[in-house]
Coordinates of N, CA, C and O in Angstrom, one line a residue:
Q21 N 0.8 -1.2 0.0 CA 0.0 0.0 0.0 C 0.9 1.2 0.0 O 1.8 1.3 0.8
V22 N 0.6 2.2 -0.9 CA 1.4 3.4 -1.0 C 1.0 4.4 0.1 O -0.2 4.6 0.3
H23 N 2.0 4.9 0.7 CA 1.8 6.0 1.7 C 2.8 7.2 1.4 O 3.9 6.9 1.1
L24 N 2.2 8.4 1.4 CA 3.0 9.6 1.3 C 2.7 10.5 2.4 O 1.5 10.8 2.7
V25 N 3.7 10.9 3.2 CA 3.5 11.7 4.4 C 4.4 12.9 4.3 O 5.6 12.8 4.4
E26 N 3.7 14.1 4.2 CA 4.4 15.4 4.1 C 4.7 15.9 5.6 O 3.9 15.6 6.5
S27 N 5.8 16.7 5.7 CA 6.1 17.4 6.9 C 6.9 18.6 6.6 O 7.4 18.7 5.5
G28 N 7.1 19.4 7.6 CA 8.0 20.6 7.4 C 7.3 21.9 7.2 O 8.0 22.9 7.2
G29 N 6.0 21.9 7.1 CA 5.3 23.1 6.9 C 5.3 24.0 8.2 O 5.7 23.5 9.3
G30 N 4.8 25.2 8.1 CA 4.8 26.0 9.3 C 4.4 27.5 8.9 O 4.1 27.7 7.8
S31 N 4.6 28.4 9.9 CA 4.3 29.8 9.7 C 5.7 30.5 9.7 O 6.4 30.4 10.6
V32 N 5.9 31.3 8.6 CA 7.2 32.0 8.5 C 6.8 33.5 8.0 O 5.7 33.7 7.6
L33 N 7.9 34.3 8.1 CA 7.7 35.7 7.5 C 8.2 35.7 6.1 O 9.0 34.9 5.7
A34 N 7.7 36.6 5.3 CA 8.1 36.8 3.9 C 9.6 37.0 3.9 O 10.2 37.6 4.7
G35 N 10.2 36.3 2.9 CA 11.7 36.3 2.8 C 12.4 35.2 3.4 O 13.6 34.9 3.1
E36 N 11.7 34.5 4.3 CA 12.3 33.3 5.0 C 12.2 32.1 4.2 O 11.7 32.1 3.1
S37 N 12.8 31.0 4.7 CA 12.9 29.7 4.0 C 12.2 28.6 4.8 O 12.1 28.7 6.0
L38 N 11.8 27.6 4.0 CA 11.3 26.3 4.6 C 11.7 25.2 3.8 O 11.9 25.4 2.5
T39 N 11.9 24.0 4.4 CA 12.1 22.8 3.6 C 11.0 21.8 3.9 O 10.9 21.4 5.1
L40 N 10.3 21.4 2.9 CA 9.3 20.3 3.1 C 9.9 19.0 2.8 O 10.7 18.8 1.9
S41 N 9.3 18.0 3.5 CA 9.7 16.6 3.2 C 8.5 15.7 2.9 O 7.4 16.0 3.4
C42 N 8.7 14.7 2.2 CA 7.6 13.7 1.9 C 8.3 12.3 2.0 O 9.1 12.0 1.2
E43 N 7.9 11.6 3.0 CA 8.3 10.2 3.2 C 7.4 9.3 2.5 O 6.2 9.4 2.6
A44 N 8.0 8.4 1.7 CA 7.2 7.5 0.8 C 7.4 6.0 1.2 O 8.5 5.6 1.6
S45 N 6.4 5.2 0.9 CA 6.5 3.8 1.1 C 5.5 3.1 0.2 O 4.5 3.7 -0.3
G46 N 5.8 1.8 -0.1 CA 4.8 1.0 -0.8 C 5.0 0.9 -2.3 O 4.1 0.3 -2.9
Y47 N 6.1 1.4 -2.8 CA 6.3 1.3 -4.2 C 7.8 1.5 -4.5 O 8.6 1.8 -3.6
T48 N 8.2 1.2 -5.7 CA 9.6 1.3 -6.1 C 10.0 2.8 -6.2 O 9.8 3.4 -7.3
F49 N 10.5 3.4 -5.2 CA 10.7 4.8 -5.1 C 11.6 5.4 -6.2 O 11.2 6.3 -6.9
D50 N 12.7 4.7 -6.5 CA 13.7 5.3 -7.4 C 13.2 5.2 -8.8 O 13.8 5.8 -9.7
A51 N 12.2 4.4 -9.1 CA 11.6 4.3 -10.5 C 10.5 5.4 -10.7 O 10.1 5.5 -11.9
S52 N 10.1 6.1 -9.7 CA 8.9 6.9 -9.8 C 9.3 8.4 -10.2 O 10.5 8.8 -10.1
C53 N 8.3 9.1 -10.7 CA 8.4 10.6 -10.8 C 7.6 11.1 -9.6 O 6.5 10.7 -9.3
M54 N 8.2 12.1 -9.0 CA 7.5 12.7 -7.8 C 7.4 14.2 -8.0 O 8.3 14.9 -8.5
S55 N 6.3 14.8 -7.4 CA 6.1 16.2 -7.6 C 5.5 16.8 -6.3 O 5.1 16.1 -5.4
W56 N 5.6 18.2 -6.3 CA 5.0 19.0 -5.3 C 3.9 19.8 -5.9 O 4.1 20.4 -7.0
F57 N 2.7 19.8 -5.3 CA 1.6 20.7 -5.7 C 1.2 21.5 -4.5 O 1.6 21.3 -3.3
R58 N 0.5 22.6 -4.7 CA -0.1 23.3 -3.6 C -1.5 23.8 -4.0 O -1.8 23.9 -5.2
Q59 N -2.3 24.1 -2.9 CA -3.6 24.6 -3.1 C -3.9 25.6 -2.1 O -3.9 25.3 -0.9
A60 N -4.2 26.9 -2.5 CA -4.6 27.9 -1.6 C -6.1 27.9 -1.5 O -6.8 27.4 -2.4
P61 N -6.6 28.5 -0.4 CA -8.1 28.5 -0.3 C -8.8 29.2 -1.5 O -8.4 30.3 -1.9
G62 N -9.8 28.5 -2.0 CA -10.5 29.1 -3.1 C -9.8 29.0 -4.5 O -10.4 29.5 -5.5
E63 N -8.7 28.3 -4.5 CA -7.9 28.2 -5.7 C -7.8 26.7 -6.2 O -8.0 25.8 -5.3
E64 N -7.5 26.5 -7.4 CA -7.3 25.2 -7.9 C -5.9 24.7 -7.5 O -5.0 25.5 -7.2
R65 N -5.7 23.4 -7.4 CA -4.4 22.9 -7.0 C -3.4 23.1 -8.2 O -3.8 22.9 -9.4
E66 N -2.2 23.5 -7.8 CA -1.2 24.0 -8.8 C 0.0 23.1 -8.7 O 0.6 22.9 -7.6
G67 N 0.5 22.6 -9.8 CA 1.7 21.8 -9.8 C 2.9 22.7 -9.8 O 3.0 23.7 -10.6
L68 N 3.9 22.4 -8.9 CA 5.0 23.3 -8.7 C 6.3 22.8 -9.3 O 7.0 23.5 -9.9
A69 N 6.6 21.5 -9.0 CA 7.9 21.0 -9.4 C 7.8 19.5 -9.5 O 7.1 18.8 -8.8
I70 N 8.5 18.9 -10.5 CA 8.6 17.5 -10.7 C 10.1 17.1 -10.7 O 10.9 17.8 -11.2
I71 N 10.3 15.9 -10.1 CA 11.6 15.3 -10.3 C 11.4 13.9 -10.8 O 10.7 13.1 -10.3
R72 N 12.1 13.6 -11.9 CA 11.9 12.3 -12.6 C 12.8 11.2 -12.0 O 13.6 11.5 -11.1
S73 N 12.6 10.0 -12.4 CA 13.5 8.9 -11.9 C 14.9 9.1 -12.3 O 15.8 8.6 -11.6
D74 N 15.2 9.9 -13.3 CA 16.6 10.1 -13.7 C 17.2 11.4 -13.0 O 18.3 11.8 -13.3
G75 N 16.4 12.0 -12.1 CA 16.8 13.1 -11.4 C 16.6 14.5 -12.0 O 16.9 15.5 -11.4
R76 N 16.2 14.5 -13.3 CA 15.9 15.7 -13.9 C 14.7 16.4 -13.4 O 13.7 15.7 -12.9
T77 N 14.7 17.7 -13.4 CA 13.6 18.5 -12.7 C 13.0 19.5 -13.7 O 13.6 19.9 -14.7
R78 N 11.8 19.9 -13.3 CA 11.1 21.0 -14.0 C 10.3 21.7 -13.0 O 9.7 21.2 -12.0
Y79 N 10.2 23.1 -13.2 CA 9.4 23.9 -12.3 C 8.4 24.8 -13.0 O 8.6 25.2 -14.1
T80 N 7.3 25.1 -12.3 CA 6.4 26.1 -12.8 C 7.0 27.5 -12.7 O 7.9 27.7 -11.7
D81 N 6.7 28.4 -13.5 CA 7.3 29.7 -13.5 C 7.2 30.5 -12.1 O 8.1 31.2 -11.8
S82 N 6.1 30.3 -11.4 CA 5.9 31.0 -10.2 C 6.9 30.7 -9.1 O 7.1 31.5 -8.1
V83 N 7.6 29.5 -9.2 CA 8.5 29.1 -8.1 C 9.9 28.9 -8.7 O 10.8 28.7 -7.8
K84 N 10.1 29.0 -10.0 CA 11.4 28.7 -10.5 C 12.4 29.7 -10.0 O 12.1 30.9 -9.8
D85 N 13.6 29.3 -9.7 CA 14.6 30.1 -9.1 C 14.5 30.4 -7.6 O 15.4 31.0 -7.0
R86 N 13.3 30.0 -7.0 CA 13.2 30.1 -5.5 C 13.0 28.8 -4.8 O 13.5 28.6 -3.7
F87 N 12.4 27.8 -5.5 CA 12.2 26.5 -4.9 C 13.1 25.5 -5.6 O 13.4 25.6 -6.8
T88 N 13.5 24.5 -4.8 CA 14.3 23.4 -5.4 C 13.7 22.0 -4.9 O 13.6 21.8 -3.7
I89 N 13.5 21.2 -5.9 CA 13.0 19.8 -5.6 C 14.2 18.9 -5.6 O 15.0 19.0 -6.5
S90 N 14.2 17.9 -4.7 CA 15.2 16.9 -4.7 C 14.7 15.6 -4.1 O 13.6 15.6 -3.5
R91 N 15.5 14.6 -4.2 CA 15.0 13.3 -3.7 C 16.2 12.5 -3.1 O 17.3 12.7 -3.6
D92 N 15.9 11.8 -2.1 CA 16.9 10.9 -1.5 C 16.4 9.5 -1.7 O 15.5 9.0 -0.9
N93 N 16.9 8.8 -2.7 CA 16.3 7.5 -3.0 C 16.6 6.5 -1.9 O 15.8 5.6 -1.6
A94 N 17.8 6.6 -1.3 CA 18.1 5.6 -0.2 C 17.2 5.7 1.0 O 16.8 4.7 1.6
N95 N 16.7 6.9 1.3 CA 15.8 7.1 2.4 C 14.3 7.3 2.0 O 13.5 7.6 2.8
R96 N 14.1 7.1 0.7 CA 12.7 7.2 0.1 C 12.0 8.5 0.5 O 10.9 8.5 1.0
T97 N 12.7 9.6 0.4 CA 12.2 10.9 0.8 C 12.3 11.9 -0.3 O 13.4 12.0 -1.0
L98 N 11.3 12.7 -0.5 CA 11.3 13.8 -1.4 C 11.4 15.1 -0.6 O 10.8 15.2 0.5
F99 N 12.0 16.1 -1.2 CA 12.2 17.4 -0.5 C 11.7 18.5 -1.4 O 11.8 18.4 -2.6
L100 N 11.4 19.7 -0.8 CA 11.2 20.9 -1.5 C 11.7 22.0 -0.6 O 11.2 22.3 0.4
R101 N 12.9 22.6 -1.1 CA 13.5 23.7 -0.4 C 12.8 25.0 -1.0 O 12.9 25.2 -2.2
M102 N 12.3 25.8 -0.1 CA 11.6 27.0 -0.5 C 12.3 28.2 0.0 O 12.3 28.4 1.3
N103 N 12.9 29.0 -0.8 CA 13.6 30.2 -0.4 C 12.8 31.5 -0.8 O 11.9 31.4 -1.6
S104 N 13.1 32.6 -0.2 CA 12.5 33.9 -0.5 C 11.0 33.7 -0.6 O 10.3 34.2 -1.5
L105 N 10.4 33.2 0.5 CA 8.9 32.9 0.5 C 8.2 34.2 0.5 O 8.6 35.2 1.0
K106 N 7.0 34.2 -0.2 CA 6.2 35.3 -0.4 C 4.8 35.0 0.2 O 4.4 33.8 0.4
V107 N 4.1 36.1 0.5 CA 2.7 35.9 1.1 C 1.9 35.0 0.2 O 1.1 34.1 0.7
E108 N 2.0 35.2 -1.1 CA 1.2 34.4 -2.0 C 1.6 32.9 -2.1 O 1.0 32.2 -2.8
D109 N 2.7 32.5 -1.4 CA 3.0 31.1 -1.4 C 2.2 30.4 -0.3 O 2.3 29.2 -0.2
T110 N 1.4 31.1 0.5 CA 0.6 30.5 1.5 C -0.4 29.5 0.9 O -1.1 29.9 -0.1
A111 N -0.3 28.3 1.3 CA -1.2 27.2 0.7 C -0.9 25.9 1.5 O 0.0 25.8 2.3
M112 N -1.8 24.9 1.2 CA -1.5 23.5 1.6 C -0.6 22.9 0.5 O -0.9 23.0 -0.7
Y113 N 0.5 22.3 0.9 CA 1.4 21.7 0.0 C 1.3 20.2 0.0 O 1.3 19.6 1.1
Y114 N 1.3 19.6 -1.1 CA 1.1 18.1 -1.3 C 2.2 17.5 -2.1 O 2.6 18.1 -3.1
C115 N 2.6 16.3 -1.7 CA 3.5 15.6 -2.6 C 2.6 14.5 -3.3 O 1.6 14.1 -2.8
A116 N 3.0 14.1 -4.5 CA 2.3 13.2 -5.3 C 3.3 12.4 -6.2 O 4.4 12.8 -6.4
V117 N 2.8 11.2 -6.6 CA 3.7 10.3 -7.2 C 3.1 9.7 -8.5 O 1.9 9.4 -8.5
V118 N 3.9 9.5 -9.5 CA 3.6 8.7 -10.7 C 4.3 7.4 -10.5 O 5.6 7.4 -10.6
V119 N 3.6 6.3 -10.4 CA 4.2 5.0 -10.2 C 4.2 4.2 -11.5 O 3.1 3.9 -12.0
P120 N 5.4 4.0 -12.1 CA 5.4 3.3 -13.4 C 5.0 1.8 -13.2 O 5.0 1.3 -12.1
D121 N 4.7 1.1 -14.3 CA 4.5 -0.3 -14.3 C 5.8 -1.0 -13.9 O 6.9 -0.5 -14.0
D122 N 5.6 -2.2 -13.3 CA 6.7 -3.0 -12.8 C 7.8 -3.1 -13.8 O 7.6 -3.4 -15.0
G123 N 9.1 -2.8 -13.4 CA 10.2 -3.0 -14.3 C 10.5 -1.7 -15.1 O 11.5 -1.7 -15.8
L124 N 9.6 -0.8 -15.1 CA 9.8 0.4 -15.9 C 10.2 1.6 -15.0 O 10.1 1.6 -13.8
Y125 N 10.7 2.7 -15.6 CA 11.0 3.9 -15.0 C 10.2 5.1 -15.5 O 9.8 5.1 -16.6
C126 N 9.9 6.0 -14.6 CA 9.1 7.2 -15.0 C 9.9 8.3 -15.5 O 10.9 8.7 -14.9
Y127 N 9.5 8.8 -16.7 CA 10.2 9.9 -17.4 C 9.3 11.0 -17.8 O 9.6 11.8 -18.6
T128 N 8.1 11.1 -17.2 CA 7.1 12.1 -17.6 C 7.6 13.5 -17.1 O 8.4 13.6 -16.1
W129 N 7.1 14.5 -17.8 CA 7.3 15.9 -17.4 C 6.0 16.5 -16.9 O 6.0 17.7 -16.6
S130 N 5.0 15.7 -16.7 CA 3.7 16.3 -16.5 C 3.5 16.8 -15.0 O 4.0 16.2 -14.1
L131 N 2.9 17.9 -14.9 CA 2.4 18.5 -13.7 C 0.9 18.6 -13.6 O 0.3 19.4 -12.9
A132 N 0.3 17.7 -14.4 CA -1.2 17.6 -14.4 C -1.7 16.7 -13.3 O -1.2 15.5 -13.2
E133 N -2.6 17.1 -12.5 CA -3.1 16.3 -11.4 C -3.5 14.9 -11.8 O -3.3 13.9 -11.1
H134 N -4.2 14.8 -12.9 CA -4.8 13.5 -13.3 C -3.8 12.5 -13.7 O -4.1 11.3 -13.8
D135 N -2.5 12.9 -13.9 CA -1.5 11.9 -14.2 C -0.9 11.3 -13.0 O -0.1 10.3 -13.1
Y136 N -1.3 11.7 -11.8 CA -0.6 11.2 -10.5 C -1.5 10.2 -9.9 O -2.7 10.3 -9.8
H137 N -0.9 9.1 -9.4 CA -1.6 8.0 -8.8 C -1.9 8.1 -7.4 O -2.9 7.6 -6.9
Y138 N -1.0 8.7 -6.6 CA -1.1 8.8 -5.1 C -0.8 10.1 -4.6 O 0.1 10.8 -5.2
W139 N -1.4 10.5 -3.5 CA -1.2 11.8 -2.9 C -1.0 11.7 -1.4 O -1.6 10.9 -0.8
G140 N -0.3 12.6 -0.9 CA -0.2 12.8 0.6 C -1.4 13.6 1.1 O -2.2 14.1 0.3
R141 N -1.4 13.8 2.4 CA -2.5 14.6 2.9 C -2.2 16.1 3.0 O -3.1 16.9 3.3
G142 N -1.0 16.4 2.8 CA -0.6 17.8 2.8 C 0.0 18.4 4.1 O -0.1 17.8 5.2
T143 N 0.8 19.5 3.9 CA 1.3 20.2 5.0 C 1.1 21.7 4.8 O 1.3 22.2 3.6
Q144 N 0.7 22.4 5.8 CA 0.3 23.8 5.6 C 1.5 24.7 5.7 O 2.3 24.6 6.6
V145 N 1.6 25.7 4.7 CA 2.6 26.7 4.7 C 1.9 28.0 4.8 O 1.1 28.3 3.9
T146 N 2.3 28.8 5.8 CA 1.7 30.2 5.9 C 2.8 31.2 5.9 O 3.7 31.1 6.8
V147 N 2.7 32.2 5.0 CA 3.7 33.2 5.0 C 3.1 34.5 5.2 O 2.1 34.9 4.6
S148 N 3.6 35.3 6.2 CA 3.0 36.5 6.6 C 4.0 37.7 6.3 O 5.2 37.4 6.3
S149 N 3.5 38.9 6.1 CA 4.3 40.0 5.8 C 4.8 40.7 7.1 O 4.3 40.4 8.2

């Protein structure tokens, strides 16, 4: 059974940094593509960053150059380092995974919700001025 558990959220001031973590279990971690999404109240969920099984990454424009996605395959953990946080970064942050078929590796670039198989429950990030 797949489990994704996010942690590391909190309340910070604008300009500060946070690092989110997502601990994963129940699938072949290093073969997967993993991403971070966020959803602010009243807004649609937004894909922020993806890291493929080969370690290559892609970011949405709103967080490019401020956020860094990374993964520790040995410890089955996904990270999101968030620098220079802004008030508009306030949201619930979710990790999600694309699990490829057995024996295959994930190489998608997609940040579309419908392409993701499993989701965590989220961790709240609140940025105040």
